[in-house]
């Protein structure tokens, strides 16, 4: 199966981001069925917020 880049819209900030063919292949390889809903910046921000809550 050949993947093609997809343009998605971030649910948090509303910016468009590209879900690349390489990322799609990685998701498939890891068995991840859901495509990302957030851009890289918002995913990183969300991870940082989650990590700071867990360390308290």
mmCIF file with all atom_site columns, C-alpha atoms in Angstrom:
data_model
loop_
_atom_site.group_PDB
_atom_site.id
_atom_site.type_symbol
_atom_site.label_atom_id
_atom_site.label_alt_id
_atom_site.label_comp_id
_atom_site.label_asym_id
_atom_site.label_entity_id
_atom_site.label_seq_id
_atom_site.pdbx_PDB_ins_code
_atom_site.Cartn_x
_atom_site.Cartn_y
_atom_site.Cartn_z
_atom_site.occupancy
_atom_site.B_iso_or_equiv
_atom_site.pdbx_formal_charge
_atom_site.auth_seq_id
_atom_site.auth_comp_id
_atom_site.auth_asym_id
_atom_site.auth_atom_id
_atom_site.pdbx_PDB_model_num
ATOM 1  C CA . UNK A 1 1  ? 0.000  0.000  0.000  1.00 0.00 ? 1  UNK A CA 1
ATOM 2  C CA . UNK A 1 2  ? 1.382  3.355  -0.975 1.00 0.00 ? 2  UNK A CA 1
ATOM 3  C CA . UNK A 1 3  ? 0.647  6.336  1.236  1.00 0.00 ? 3  UNK A CA 1
ATOM 4  C CA . UNK A 1 4  ? 0.195  9.917  0.119  1.00 0.00 ? 4  UNK A CA 1
ATOM 5  C CA . UNK A 1 5  ? 0.551  13.073 2.184  1.00 0.00 ? 5  UNK A CA 1
ATOM 6  C CA . UNK A 1 6  ? -2.749 14.275 3.664  1.00 0.00 ? 6  UNK A CA 1
ATOM 7  C CA . UNK A 1 7  ? -3.595 17.792 4.770  1.00 0.00 ? 7  UNK A CA 1
ATOM 8  C CA . UNK A 1 8  ? -5.418 17.780 8.114  1.00 0.00 ? 8  UNK A CA 1
ATOM 9  C CA . UNK A 1 9  ? -6.760 20.553 10.365 1.00 0.00 ? 9  UNK A CA 1
ATOM 10 C CA . UNK A 1 10 ? -5.690 20.687 14.014 1.00 0.00 ? 10 UNK A CA 1
ATOM 11 C CA . UNK A 1 11 ? -8.639 20.419 16.442 1.00 0.00 ? 11 UNK A CA 1
ATOM 12 C CA . UNK A 1 12 ? -6.862 22.655 18.972 1.00 0.00 ? 12 UNK A CA 1
ATOM 13 C CA . UNK A 1 13 ? -5.432 25.590 17.010 1.00 0.00 ? 13 UNK A CA 1
ATOM 14 C CA . UNK A 1 14 ? -7.236 25.195 13.670 1.00 0.00 ? 14 UNK A CA 1
ATOM 15 C CA . UNK A 1 15 ? -4.021 25.320 11.605 1.00 0.00 ? 15 UNK A CA 1
ATOM 16 C CA . UNK A 1 16 ? -3.548 22.961 8.704  1.00 0.00 ? 16 UNK A CA 1
ATOM 17 C CA . UNK A 1 17 ? -0.761 20.387 8.962  1.00 0.00 ? 17 UNK A CA 1
ATOM 18 C CA . UNK A 1 18 ? 0.493  17.593 6.734  1.00 0.00 ? 18 UNK A CA 1
ATOM 19 C CA . UNK A 1 19 ? 0.193  13.966 7.821  1.00 0.00 ? 19 UNK A CA 1
ATOM 20 C CA . UNK A 1 20 ? 3.054  12.703 5.694  1.00 0.00 ? 20 UNK A CA 1
ATOM 21 C CA . UNK A 1 21 ? 3.267  9.378  3.890  1.00 0.00 ? 21 UNK A CA 1
ATOM 22 C CA . UNK A 1 22 ? 6.169  8.437  6.184  1.00 0.00 ? 22 UNK A CA 1
ATOM 23 C CA . UNK A 1 23 ? 4.115  9.190  9.298  1.00 0.00 ? 23 UNK A CA 1
ATOM 24 C CA . UNK A 1 24 ? 1.224  7.152  7.894  1.00 0.00 ? 24 UNK A CA 1
ATOM 25 C CA . UNK A 1 25 ? 3.554  4.192  7.310  1.00 0.00 ? 25 UNK A CA 1
ATOM 26 C CA . UNK A 1 26 ? 4.872  4.538  10.884 1.00 0.00 ? 26 UNK A CA 1
ATOM 27 C CA . UNK A 1 27 ? 1.323  4.592  12.318 1.00 0.00 ? 27 UNK A CA 1
ATOM 28 C CA . UNK A 1 28 ? 0.420  1.476  10.291 1.00 0.00 ? 28 UNK A CA 1
ATOM 29 C CA . UNK A 1 29 ? 3.608  -0.310 11.384 1.00 0.00 ? 29 UNK A CA 1
ATOM 30 C CA . UNK A 1 30 ? 2.822  0.409  15.055 1.00 0.00 ? 30 UNK A CA 1
ATOM 31 C CA . UNK A 1 31 ? -0.803 -0.691 14.649 1.00 0.00 ? 31 UNK A CA 1
ATOM 32 C CA . UNK A 1 32 ? -2.206 2.786  15.308 1.00 0.00 ? 32 UNK A CA 1
ATOM 33 C CA . UNK A 1 33 ? -5.613 3.094  13.653 1.00 0.00 ? 33 UNK A CA 1
ATOM 34 C CA . UNK A 1 34 ? -6.473 6.715  14.456 1.00 0.00 ? 34 UNK A CA 1
ATOM 35 C CA . UNK A 1 35 ? -4.880 9.515  12.488 1.00 0.00 ? 35 UNK A CA 1
ATOM 36 C CA . UNK A 1 36 ? -3.569 12.502 14.451 1.00 0.00 ? 36 UNK A CA 1
ATOM 37 C CA . UNK A 1 37 ? -6.078 15.268 15.164 1.00 0.00 ? 37 UNK A CA 1
ATOM 38 C CA . UNK A 1 38 ? -3.482 17.804 16.323 1.00 0.00 ? 38 UNK A CA 1
ATOM 39 C CA . UNK A 1 39 ? -0.486 19.436 14.663 1.00 0.00 ? 39 UNK A CA 1
ATOM 40 C CA . UNK A 1 40 ? 3.010  18.658 15.960 1.00 0.00 ? 40 UNK A CA 1
ATOM 41 C CA . UNK A 1 41 ? 3.149  21.836 18.064 1.00 0.00 ? 41 UNK A CA 1
ATOM 42 C CA . UNK A 1 42 ? -0.169 21.096 19.782 1.00 0.00 ? 42 UNK A CA 1
ATOM 43 C CA . UNK A 1 43 ? 0.759  17.420 20.322 1.00 0.00 ? 43 UNK A CA 1
ATOM 44 C CA . UNK A 1 44 ? 4.054  18.468 21.936 1.00 0.00 ? 44 UNK A CA 1
ATOM 45 C CA . UNK A 1 45 ? 2.294  21.077 24.074 1.00 0.00 ? 45 UNK A CA 1
ATOM 46 C CA . UNK A 1 46 ? -0.305 18.526 25.190 1.00 0.00 ? 46 UNK A CA 1
ATOM 47 C CA . UNK A 1 47 ? 2.403  15.978 26.079 1.00 0.00 ? 47 UNK A CA 1
ATOM 48 C CA . UNK A 1 48 ? 4.290  18.587 28.120 1.00 0.00 ? 48 UNK A CA 1
ATOM 49 C CA . UNK A 1 49 ? 1.129  19.577 30.004 1.00 0.00 ? 49 UNK A CA 1
ATOM 50 C CA . UNK A 1 50 ? 0.338  15.941 30.742 1.00 0.00 ? 50 UNK A CA 1
ATOM 51 C CA . UNK A 1 51 ? 3.910  15.263 31.936 1.00 0.00 ? 51 UNK A CA 1
ATOM 52 C CA . UNK A 1 52 ? 3.870  18.284 34.255 1.00 0.00 ? 52 UNK A CA 1
ATOM 53 C CA . UNK A 1 53 ? 0.592  17.120 35.842 1.00 0.00 ? 53 UNK A CA 1
ATOM 54 C CA . UNK A 1 54 ? 1.987  13.615 36.403 1.00 0.00 ? 54 UNK A CA 1
ATOM 55 C CA . UNK A 1 55 ? 5.152  14.916 38.076 1.00 0.00 ? 55 UNK A CA 1
ATOM 56 C CA . UNK A 1 56 ? 3.194  16.816 40.739 1.00 0.00 ? 56 UNK A CA 1
#
